[in-house]
mmCIF file of C-alpha atoms in Angstrom:
data_model
loop_
_atom_site.group_PDB
_atom_site.id
_atom_site.type_symbol
_atom_site.label_atom_id
_atom_site.label_comp_id
_atom_site.label_asym_id
_atom_site.label_seq_id
_atom_site.Cartn_x
_atom_site.Cartn_y
_atom_site.Cartn_z
ATOM 1 C CA MET A 1 9.657 -3.090 28.689
ATOM 2 C CA THR A 2 7.162 -1.201 30.768
ATOM 3 C CA ILE A 3 3.623 -2.301 31.572
ATOM 4 C CA LEU A 4 1.060 0.302 32.470
ATOM 5 C CA ASP A 5 -1.905 -1.834 33.508
ATOM 6 C CA ASP A 6 -4.044 1.004 34.697
ATOM 7 C CA ASN A 7 -4.133 2.905 31.409
ATOM 8 C CA ALA A 8 -6.603 0.768 29.550
ATOM 9 C CA LEU A 9 -8.620 2.714 26.943
ATOM 10 C CA GLY A 10 -9.848 5.713 28.847
ATOM 11 C CA THR A 11 -10.407 3.993 32.214
ATOM 12 C CA SER A 12 -7.267 5.361 33.833
ATOM 13 C CA ALA A 13 -7.352 7.734 36.757
ATOM 14 C CA ALA A 14 -4.916 9.784 34.615
ATOM 15 C CA THR A 15 -7.829 10.730 32.328
ATOM 16 C CA GLY A 16 -7.151 14.206 30.890
ATOM 17 C CA SER A 17 -9.706 16.889 30.229
ATOM 18 C CA ALA A 18 -11.546 16.799 26.916
ATOM 19 C CA LEU A 19 -10.162 18.891 24.069
ATOM 20 C CA THR A 20 -12.364 21.024 21.940
ATOM 21 C CA PRO A 21 -13.680 18.811 19.093
ATOM 22 C CA SER A 22 -11.993 19.388 15.775
ATOM 23 C CA PRO A 23 -14.114 21.782 13.826
ATOM 24 C CA SER A 24 -13.395 19.728 10.699
ATOM 25 C CA ALA A 25 -14.957 16.608 12.086
ATOM 26 C CA VAL A 26 -17.723 15.480 9.841
ATOM 27 C CA ALA A 27 -19.416 12.103 9.618
ATOM 28 C CA SER A 28 -18.346 9.806 6.849
ATOM 29 C CA PRO A 29 -20.872 8.415 4.433
ATOM 30 C CA GLY A 30 -23.092 5.683 5.772
ATOM 31 C CA THR A 31 -24.652 5.387 9.165
ATOM 32 C CA PRO A 32 -22.107 6.247 11.903
ATOM 33 C CA ALA A 33 -22.782 5.221 15.510
ATOM 34 C CA ALA A 34 -24.292 7.809 17.802
ATOM 35 C CA PRO A 35 -21.674 10.186 19.362
ATOM 36 C CA ALA A 36 -20.138 8.729 22.532
ATOM 37 C CA PRO A 37 -17.231 9.652 24.784
ATOM 38 C CA LEU A 38 -14.146 8.307 23.169
ATOM 39 C CA SER A 39 -10.542 8.660 24.248
ATOM 40 C CA ILE A 40 -7.603 9.126 21.812
ATOM 41 C CA ALA A 41 -6.403 5.598 22.767
ATOM 42 C CA GLY A 42 -9.828 4.194 22.040
ATOM 43 C CA ALA A 43 -10.024 6.029 18.746
ATOM 44 C CA LEU A 44 -6.652 4.641 17.695
ATOM 45 C CA ASN A 45 -7.786 1.150 18.644
ATOM 46 C CA ALA A 46 -10.955 1.531 16.572
ATOM 47 C CA ALA A 47 -8.925 2.784 13.612
ATOM 48 C CA LEU A 48 -6.603 -0.223 13.770
ATOM 49 C CA ARG A 49 -9.559 -2.557 14.132
ATOM 50 C CA ASP A 50 -11.381 -1.138 11.190
ATOM 51 C CA ALA A 51 -8.286 -1.077 9.038
ATOM 52 C CA LEU A 52 -7.571 -4.717 9.789
ATOM 53 C CA ALA A 53 -11.149 -5.620 9.025
ATOM 54 C CA ASP A 54 -11.267 -3.685 5.702
ATOM 55 C CA ASP A 55 -7.896 -4.673 4.286
ATOM 56 C CA PRO A 56 -6.292 -8.144 4.585
ATOM 57 C CA SER A 57 -2.886 -6.689 3.724
ATOM 58 C CA VAL A 58 -2.810 -4.693 7.010
ATOM 59 C CA VAL A 59 -0.692 -6.323 9.811
ATOM 60 C CA VAL A 60 0.123 -4.984 13.250
ATOM 61 C CA PHE A 61 3.229 -5.941 15.209
ATOM 62 C CA GLY A 62 5.663 -4.577 17.793
ATOM 63 C CA GLU A 63 6.644 -5.165 21.444
ATOM 64 C CA ASP A 64 3.681 -6.331 23.570
ATOM 65 C CA VAL A 65 1.032 -5.339 20.992
ATOM 66 C CA GLY A 66 -0.341 -8.844 20.883
ATOM 67 C CA PRO A 67 -2.128 -10.522 23.830
ATOM 68 C CA LEU A 68 -1.309 -7.684 26.188
ATOM 69 C CA GLY A 69 -2.767 -5.110 23.873
ATOM 70 C CA GLY A 70 0.252 -2.666 24.106
ATOM 71 C CA VAL A 71 1.505 -0.734 27.157
ATOM 72 C CA PHE A 72 -1.175 1.943 26.492
ATOM 73 C CA ARG A 73 -3.717 -0.613 25.392
ATOM 74 C CA VAL A 74 -4.015 0.897 21.959
ATOM 75 C CA THR A 75 -3.998 -2.610 20.382
ATOM 76 C CA ASP A 76 -6.286 -4.030 22.988
ATOM 77 C CA ALA A 77 -8.148 -7.277 21.840
ATOM 78 C CA LEU A 78 -6.877 -6.989 18.245
ATOM 79 C CA HIS A 79 -4.794 -10.211 18.660
ATOM 80 C CA ALA A 80 -7.784 -12.116 19.865
ATOM 81 C CA THR A 81 -9.938 -10.847 16.975
ATOM 82 C CA PHE A 82 -7.605 -11.157 14.091
ATOM 83 C CA GLY A 83 -5.180 -13.881 15.184
ATOM 84 C CA GLU A 84 -1.488 -14.440 15.355
ATOM 85 C CA SER A 85 -0.996 -13.990 11.573
ATOM 86 C CA ARG A 86 -2.369 -10.347 11.620
ATOM 87 C CA VAL A 87 -1.373 -9.075 15.107
ATOM 88 C CA TRP A 88 1.667 -10.354 16.916
ATOM 89 C CA ASP A 89 4.414 -9.646 19.401
ATOM 90 C CA SER A 90 7.871 -8.955 18.090
ATOM 91 C CA PRO A 91 11.257 -9.495 19.653
ATOM 92 C CA LEU A 92 12.661 -6.583 21.644
ATOM 93 C CA ALA A 93 14.610 -5.226 18.677
ATOM 94 C CA GLU A 94 13.329 -1.953 17.198
ATOM 95 C CA SER A 95 15.776 -2.017 14.233
ATOM 96 C CA GLY A 96 14.525 -5.600 13.380
ATOM 97 C CA ILE A 97 10.900 -4.372 13.699
ATOM 98 C CA VAL A 98 11.404 -1.623 11.146
ATOM 99 C CA GLY A 99 13.569 -3.819 8.837
ATOM 100 C CA THR A 100 10.932 -6.568 8.843
ATOM 101 C CA ALA A 101 8.226 -3.975 8.013
ATOM 102 C CA ILE A 102 10.264 -2.682 5.085
ATOM 103 C CA GLY A 103 10.518 -6.211 3.636
ATOM 104 C CA MET A 104 6.860 -6.897 4.199
ATOM 105 C CA ALA A 105 5.864 -3.630 2.531
ATOM 106 C CA MET A 106 8.054 -4.431 -0.523
ATOM 107 C CA TYR A 107 5.930 -7.633 -0.934
ATOM 108 C CA GLY A 108 2.574 -6.005 -0.742
ATOM 109 C CA LEU A 109 1.673 -5.838 2.935
ATOM 110 C CA ARG A 110 0.796 -2.643 4.911
ATOM 111 C CA PRO A 111 2.572 -3.026 8.250
ATOM 112 C CA VAL A 112 1.513 -0.822 11.242
ATOM 113 C CA ILE A 113 4.324 -1.080 13.837
ATOM 114 C CA GLU A 114 4.658 0.353 17.302
ATOM 115 C CA MET A 115 7.835 1.678 18.892
ATOM 116 C CA GLN A 116 6.225 1.439 22.393
ATOM 117 C CA PHE A 117 7.998 4.629 23.685
ATOM 118 C CA ASP A 118 9.584 7.525 21.785
ATOM 119 C CA ALA A 119 13.195 7.037 22.603
ATOM 120 C CA PHE A 120 12.952 3.319 21.898
ATOM 121 C CA SER A 121 12.800 4.294 18.202
ATOM 122 C CA TYR A 122 16.475 5.463 18.216
ATOM 123 C CA PRO A 123 17.898 1.963 17.644
ATOM 124 C CA ALA A 124 15.785 1.909 14.464
ATOM 125 C CA PHE A 125 16.953 5.342 13.348
ATOM 126 C CA GLU A 126 19.190 4.045 10.640
ATOM 127 C CA GLN A 127 16.578 1.713 9.153
ATOM 128 C CA ILE A 128 14.057 4.587 9.078
ATOM 129 C CA THR A 129 16.188 7.400 7.718
ATOM 130 C CA SER A 130 18.488 5.438 5.375
ATOM 131 C CA HIS A 131 16.027 2.858 4.016
ATOM 132 C CA LEU A 132 12.376 3.427 4.809
ATOM 133 C CA ALA A 133 12.490 7.141 3.836
ATOM 134 C CA LYS A 134 14.584 6.742 0.740
ATOM 135 C CA MET A 135 13.291 3.655 -1.064
ATOM 136 C CA ARG A 136 10.885 5.360 -3.349
ATOM 137 C CA ASN A 137 13.543 7.868 -4.436
ATOM 138 C CA ARG A 138 16.203 5.155 -4.652
ATOM 139 C CA THR A 139 14.118 3.096 -7.054
ATOM 140 C CA ARG A 140 12.957 6.047 -9.148
ATOM 141 C CA GLY A 141 9.412 5.557 -7.801
ATOM 142 C CA ARG A 142 9.150 1.819 -8.582
ATOM 143 C CA VAL A 143 8.979 0.722 -5.000
ATOM 144 C CA SER A 144 6.744 2.429 -2.408
ATOM 145 C CA LEU A 145 6.714 1.476 1.260
ATOM 146 C CA PRO A 146 3.292 1.831 2.947
ATOM 147 C CA VAL A 147 4.509 1.500 6.486
ATOM 148 C CA VAL A 148 3.088 3.331 9.513
ATOM 149 C CA ILE A 149 5.360 3.725 12.565
ATOM 150 C CA ARG A 150 3.321 4.559 15.659
ATOM 151 C CA ILE A 151 5.377 6.358 18.230
ATOM 152 C CA PRO A 152 3.920 7.338 21.617
ATOM 153 C CA TYR A 153 5.837 10.561 22.337
ATOM 154 C CA ALA A 154 6.445 13.566 24.647
ATOM 155 C CA GLY A 155 6.097 13.926 28.362
ATOM 156 C CA GLY A 156 3.327 14.295 30.889
ATOM 157 C CA ILE A 157 3.179 10.767 32.276
ATOM 158 C CA GLY A 158 6.042 10.885 34.780
ATOM 159 C CA GLY A 159 8.099 8.517 32.678
ATOM 160 C CA VAL A 160 11.811 7.958 33.243
ATOM 161 C CA GLU A 161 14.607 8.167 30.764
ATOM 162 C CA HIS A 162 13.777 6.792 27.232
ATOM 163 C CA HIS A 163 10.028 6.912 28.136
ATOM 164 C CA SER A 164 9.483 10.694 27.661
ATOM 165 C CA ASP A 165 11.026 12.398 24.697
ATOM 166 C CA SER A 166 10.071 14.556 21.750
ATOM 167 C CA SER A 167 11.825 13.238 18.627
ATOM 168 C CA GLU A 168 9.794 15.133 15.989
ATOM 169 C CA ALA A 169 12.729 17.182 14.629
ATOM 170 C CA TYR A 170 14.681 14.024 13.808
ATOM 171 C CA TRP A 171 11.848 12.636 11.646
ATOM 172 C CA THR A 172 10.769 15.973 10.008
ATOM 173 C CA HIS A 173 14.382 16.621 8.999
ATOM 174 C CA THR A 174 14.259 13.406 6.867
ATOM 175 C CA PRO A 175 12.828 13.822 3.347
ATOM 176 C CA GLY A 176 10.625 10.904 2.382
ATOM 177 C CA LEU A 177 8.715 10.691 5.698
ATOM 178 C CA THR A 178 5.261 12.139 6.397
ATOM 179 C CA VAL A 179 5.101 13.116 10.025
ATOM 180 C CA VAL A 180 1.729 13.688 11.695
ATOM 181 C CA THR A 181 0.311 13.923 15.187
ATOM 182 C CA PRO A 182 -3.349 14.119 16.297
ATOM 183 C CA SER A 183 -4.486 16.121 19.330
ATOM 184 C CA ASN A 184 -8.107 14.799 19.707
ATOM 185 C CA PRO A 185 -9.991 11.515 19.286
ATOM 186 C CA ALA A 186 -11.665 12.307 15.948
ATOM 187 C CA ASP A 187 -8.358 13.289 14.352
ATOM 188 C CA ALA A 188 -6.716 10.170 15.965
ATOM 189 C CA TYR A 189 -9.110 7.902 14.222
ATOM 190 C CA SER A 190 -9.287 9.694 10.900
ATOM 191 C CA MET A 191 -5.631 10.405 10.564
ATOM 192 C CA LEU A 192 -4.511 6.851 11.437
ATOM 193 C CA ARG A 193 -6.925 5.429 8.799
ATOM 194 C CA GLU A 194 -5.503 7.840 6.279
ATOM 195 C CA ALA A 195 -1.961 7.035 7.350
ATOM 196 C CA ILE A 196 -2.508 3.297 6.857
ATOM 197 C CA ALA A 197 -4.020 3.923 3.435
ATOM 198 C CA SER A 198 -0.996 5.951 2.337
ATOM 199 C CA ASP A 199 1.353 4.341 -0.100
ATOM 200 C CA ASP A 200 4.411 6.028 1.571
ATOM 201 C CA PRO A 201 5.824 5.842 5.105
ATOM 202 C CA VAL A 202 4.175 7.803 7.865
ATOM 203 C CA ILE A 203 5.599 8.559 11.328
ATOM 204 C CA PHE A 204 2.549 8.699 13.459
ATOM 205 C CA LEU A 205 3.293 10.553 16.725
ATOM 206 C CA GLU A 206 0.866 9.818 19.515
ATOM 207 C CA PRO A 207 0.862 12.355 22.452
ATOM 208 C CA LYS A 208 0.830 9.866 25.352
ATOM 209 C CA SER A 209 -0.180 12.424 27.928
ATOM 210 C CA ARG A 210 -3.396 12.955 25.895
ATOM 211 C CA TYR A 211 -4.234 9.240 25.332
ATOM 212 C CA TRP A 212 -7.126 9.520 27.736
ATOM 213 C CA SER A 213 -8.493 12.851 26.573
ATOM 214 C CA LYS A 214 -12.054 12.348 25.534
ATOM 215 C CA ASP A 215 -14.545 13.835 23.125
ATOM 216 C CA ALA A 216 -18.009 12.718 21.939
ATOM 217 C CA VAL A 217 -17.265 11.124 18.594
ATOM 218 C CA ALA A 218 -19.441 9.055 16.213
ATOM 219 C CA LEU A 219 -17.396 6.464 14.467
ATOM 220 C CA PRO A 220 -16.416 6.066 11.664
ATOM 221 C CA VAL A 221 -15.417 9.762 11.376
ATOM 222 C CA ARG A 222 -13.440 11.527 8.669
ATOM 223 C CA THR A 223 -11.835 14.809 9.532
ATOM 224 C CA ALA A 224 -9.787 17.168 7.377
ATOM 225 C CA PRO A 225 -6.907 15.577 5.311
ATOM 226 C CA MET A 226 -4.060 14.627 7.678
ATOM 227 C CA THR A 227 -1.642 16.978 5.921
ATOM 228 C CA ARG A 228 -3.773 20.076 6.669
ATOM 229 C CA ALA A 229 -3.634 22.301 9.761
ATOM 230 C CA GLN A 230 -6.765 23.437 11.495
ATOM 231 C CA VAL A 231 -7.823 26.644 13.263
ATOM 232 C CA LEU A 232 -9.313 25.502 16.529
ATOM 233 C CA ARG A 233 -10.004 28.878 18.017
ATOM 234 C CA GLU A 234 -10.443 32.174 16.331
ATOM 235 C CA GLY A 235 -8.544 35.345 17.583
ATOM 236 C CA THR A 236 -7.165 38.598 16.333
ATOM 237 C CA ASP A 237 -4.096 39.489 18.480
ATOM 238 C CA VAL A 238 -1.719 36.551 18.067
ATOM 239 C CA THR A 239 -1.549 33.103 16.452
ATOM 240 C CA LEU A 240 -0.495 30.225 18.751
ATOM 241 C CA ILE A 241 0.918 27.400 16.635
ATOM 242 C CA ALA A 242 0.735 24.076 18.462
ATOM 243 C CA TYR A 243 0.683 20.352 17.735
ATOM 244 C CA GLY A 244 -0.006 17.103 19.562
ATOM 245 C CA PRO A 245 0.296 17.594 23.378
ATOM 246 C CA THR A 246 0.628 21.334 23.244
ATOM 247 C CA VAL A 247 -2.663 21.937 21.530
ATOM 248 C CA LYS A 248 -4.475 21.617 24.804
ATOM 249 C CA THR A 249 -1.912 23.853 26.446
ATOM 250 C CA ALA A 250 -2.482 26.490 23.709
ATOM 251 C CA LEU A 251 -6.230 26.334 24.091
ATOM 252 C CA GLU A 252 -5.923 26.805 27.884
ATOM 253 C CA ALA A 253 -3.549 29.717 27.316
ATOM 254 C CA ALA A 254 -6.111 31.304 24.932
ATOM 255 C CA THR A 255 -8.808 31.047 27.610
ATOM 256 C CA LEU A 256 -6.503 32.625 30.205
ATOM 257 C CA GLY A 257 -5.566 35.358 27.753
ATOM 258 C CA GLU A 258 -9.149 36.117 27.045
ATOM 259 C CA ALA A 259 -9.711 37.005 30.705
ATOM 260 C CA GLU A 260 -6.895 39.557 30.277
ATOM 261 C CA GLY A 261 -8.415 41.026 27.098
ATOM 262 C CA LEU A 262 -6.066 39.110 24.749
ATOM 263 C CA SER A 263 -7.580 37.575 21.660
ATOM 264 C CA VAL A 264 -5.621 34.441 20.761
ATOM 265 C CA GLU A 265 -6.037 32.340 17.673
ATOM 266 C CA VAL A 266 -4.990 28.642 18.056
ATOM 267 C CA VAL A 267 -3.746 26.579 15.049
ATOM 268 C CA ASP A 268 -3.280 22.741 15.381
ATOM 269 C CA LEU A 269 -0.638 21.893 12.817
ATOM 270 C CA ARG A 270 -1.634 18.124 12.745
ATOM 271 C CA SER A 271 0.973 17.548 10.000
ATOM 272 C CA LEU A 272 4.586 18.527 10.851
ATOM 273 C CA SER A 273 5.883 17.438 7.467
ATOM 274 C CA PRO A 274 4.573 18.487 4.982
ATOM 275 C CA PHE A 275 3.905 21.852 6.543
ATOM 276 C CA ASP A 276 0.578 23.609 5.812
ATOM 277 C CA ASP A 277 1.866 27.058 4.892
ATOM 278 C CA GLU A 278 -1.538 28.133 3.574
ATOM 279 C CA THR A 279 -3.481 27.767 6.822
ATOM 280 C CA VAL A 280 -0.632 29.026 9.086
ATOM 281 C CA GLY A 281 0.102 31.844 6.735
ATOM 282 C CA ALA A 282 -3.527 33.036 6.660
ATOM 283 C CA SER A 283 -3.695 33.097 10.362
ATOM 284 C CA VAL A 284 -0.492 35.011 10.807
ATOM 285 C CA ARG A 285 -1.569 37.575 8.165
ATOM 286 C CA LYS A 286 -4.710 38.014 10.152
ATOM 287 C CA THR A 287 -3.142 38.454 13.609
ATOM 288 C CA GLY A 288 0.268 39.876 12.718
ATOM 289 C CA ARG A 289 2.013 37.850 15.517
ATOM 290 C CA ALA A 290 2.939 34.228 15.926
ATOM 291 C CA ALA A 291 4.241 32.047 18.709
ATOM 292 C CA VAL A 292 4.989 28.283 18.418
ATOM 293 C CA ILE A 293 4.775 25.822 21.372
ATOM 294 C CA HIS A 294 6.420 22.441 21.718
ATOM 295 C CA GLU A 295 7.754 20.255 24.498
ATOM 296 C CA ALA A 296 11.053 19.424 22.790
ATOM 297 C CA ALA A 297 14.201 21.453 23.612
ATOM 298 C CA GLN A 298 14.169 24.785 21.860
ATOM 299 C CA PHE A 299 17.727 24.746 20.362
ATOM 300 C CA GLY A 300 17.498 23.189 16.869
ATOM 301 C CA GLY A 301 13.891 22.221 17.599
ATOM 302 C CA TYR A 302 10.884 22.055 15.301
ATOM 303 C CA GLY A 303 9.857 25.554 16.393
ATOM 304 C CA ALA A 304 12.932 27.007 14.687
ATOM 305 C CA GLU A 305 11.690 25.581 11.321
ATOM 306 C CA VAL A 306 8.226 27.074 11.935
ATOM 307 C CA ALA A 307 9.687 30.457 12.746
ATOM 308 C CA ALA A 308 11.891 30.351 9.703
ATOM 309 C CA ARG A 309 9.138 29.397 7.266
ATOM 310 C CA VAL A 310 6.733 31.995 8.683
ATOM 311 C CA THR A 311 9.363 34.707 8.617
ATOM 312 C CA GLU A 312 10.300 33.869 4.940
ATOM 313 C CA ARG A 313 6.724 33.901 3.775
ATOM 314 C CA GLN A 314 4.950 36.393 6.057
ATOM 315 C CA PHE A 315 7.769 38.862 6.979
ATOM 316 C CA PHE A 316 5.918 42.045 5.913
ATOM 317 C CA HIS A 317 2.801 40.996 7.806
ATOM 318 C CA LEU A 318 4.604 40.435 11.154
ATOM 319 C CA GLN A 319 4.445 43.093 13.811
ATOM 320 C CA ALA A 320 6.842 41.329 16.212
ATOM 321 C CA PRO A 321 9.514 38.607 16.262
ATOM 322 C CA ILE A 322 8.135 35.094 16.328
ATOM 323 C CA LEU A 323 8.168 33.672 19.776
ATOM 324 C CA ARG A 324 9.138 30.103 20.758
ATOM 325 C CA ILE A 325 7.887 28.539 23.969
ATOM 326 C CA ALA A 326 9.585 25.123 24.470
ATOM 327 C CA GLY A 327 11.140 22.659 26.798
ATOM 328 C CA PHE A 328 14.425 23.646 28.269
ATOM 329 C CA ASP A 329 17.731 22.745 26.505
ATOM 330 C CA VAL A 330 18.479 19.843 28.846
ATOM 331 C CA PRO A 331 17.897 16.063 28.701
ATOM 332 C CA PHE A 332 14.324 15.268 29.636
ATOM 333 C CA PRO A 333 14.161 15.608 33.459
ATOM 334 C CA SER A 334 13.102 13.162 36.131
ATOM 335 C CA PRO A 335 9.369 12.919 36.926
ATOM 336 C CA GLN A 336 9.824 15.148 39.952
ATOM 337 C CA LEU A 337 10.938 18.018 37.642
ATOM 338 C CA GLU A 338 8.713 17.322 34.626
ATOM 339 C CA GLU A 339 6.054 19.874 35.514
ATOM 340 C CA HIS A 340 8.754 22.638 35.561
ATOM 341 C CA HIS A 341 10.169 21.492 32.177
ATOM 342 C CA LEU A 342 7.014 21.226 30.056
ATOM 343 C CA PRO A 343 5.338 24.401 28.674
ATOM 344 C CA THR A 344 2.229 25.254 30.585
ATOM 345 C CA ALA A 345 -0.624 27.673 29.848
ATOM 346 C CA GLU A 346 0.729 29.949 32.442
ATOM 347 C CA ARG A 347 4.203 29.944 30.873
ATOM 348 C CA VAL A 348 2.743 30.674 27.527
ATOM 349 C CA LEU A 349 0.713 33.594 28.838
ATOM 350 C CA ALA A 350 3.741 34.952 30.758
ATOM 351 C CA ALA A 351 5.784 34.804 27.542
ATOM 352 C CA LEU A 352 3.109 36.629 25.690
ATOM 353 C CA ASP A 353 2.756 39.221 28.416
ATOM 354 C CA THR A 354 6.494 40.091 28.231
ATOM 355 C CA TRP A 355 6.644 40.028 24.431
ATOM 356 C CA GLU A 356 7.684 42.965 22.338
ATOM 357 C CA TRP A 357 4.256 44.208 21.263
#
C-alpha cells in the first residue's frame, strides 16, 4: 500500500488550479455555511461525514481508510468521529472488500468502500461485474445492492504501475452499474451524497490529479442530478466532451482556442453510464462538431462509445467526423513520460487546428 502523507485535504504542494464552479450549483434548503475554499478531497470527506451522521446504515471501509484517513485523506478523522463499527480498515484483499459489501447491503446496510488506487480494483472485477451489478436483475428486482465503490483513478500524480489507470470503459460496459465522476468540489459533495442514497450500486470515480482543486463552496450543496451532464462553457464552433480529470483540460483548451478566434463549448459528462444524450445532443446540434477527451487509451475506450452514440443520434447535424483525443495505446507509462501521455490543452488545440473543418 502507498502512503501519501503530504496530500492531506488541500494542504498539498500539489494543489491544482481551481475549476470553474459548476453552473448548476445551488444551495440546498436550510442555512448553508458561507462559501469557503474547498478541495475535491475535502468535499468528499464532508459528504461521507454528513452521510454517516444522517444515516446509521452507512458504513465506510477499505484499506487504510480508518485511523490513517486514506492515502488521499478523503476519510480523514471519520474513524475517530464515528468509531470502529462505522469506519474501519479492511484486509488487503479487494475481492473480499467488495464481497463483504455485497453481503452487508443484502442485510440492509449502505457500504461505501474504497479501492485505494484504480488498478487495485481489478482483483475485485469478478465480484463487481458478476454479482454486484447483476443481483437486482438476478432476483427479479427483489434484492437491491446500495453499494458505492470509490475508485481514485487516472494519472497526473506521477504514480507507478497500478497507481495510475483509467478503467472507466470496464465499468461502463457492465449493465447494472451507475458510473459517475465529478470534476469540481461542489459536484464531488453533491454526487457522492446522491450515490450513497441510491438503492443500486454506483462506481464513483475520483480524479486523483484534481483532489486538491479548490472552489468556494457553501456546504451542504446540491448540484444537478448526478446522471445529468452540464454545459460549463458556451461556444458555437465545436463541443468538447470531457469528464473527470479532462474537464479542466477542456476548459484550458477552450481558453486557448478563444485567443485564436475559436468558440469552444465544454460539456462535463459527470455521468458516464447512464449517458445524458439530451444535453450532449443539444450541444452538438448547436455547434455541429464534437470532440471527446479522455486519459484512457483510445482503442476500445470510452470515447468510442461517445462517438458512436453521437453519430447515431446527431448524424445529420454533424459537419465533421467526431474527434477523439486520448492517452496513447500503451500501458500507462512511468512518471517520467506521463506528461507526454496525458492529453493536454495544447494537444487538444493542435488536434482541433488540424481537423477537417
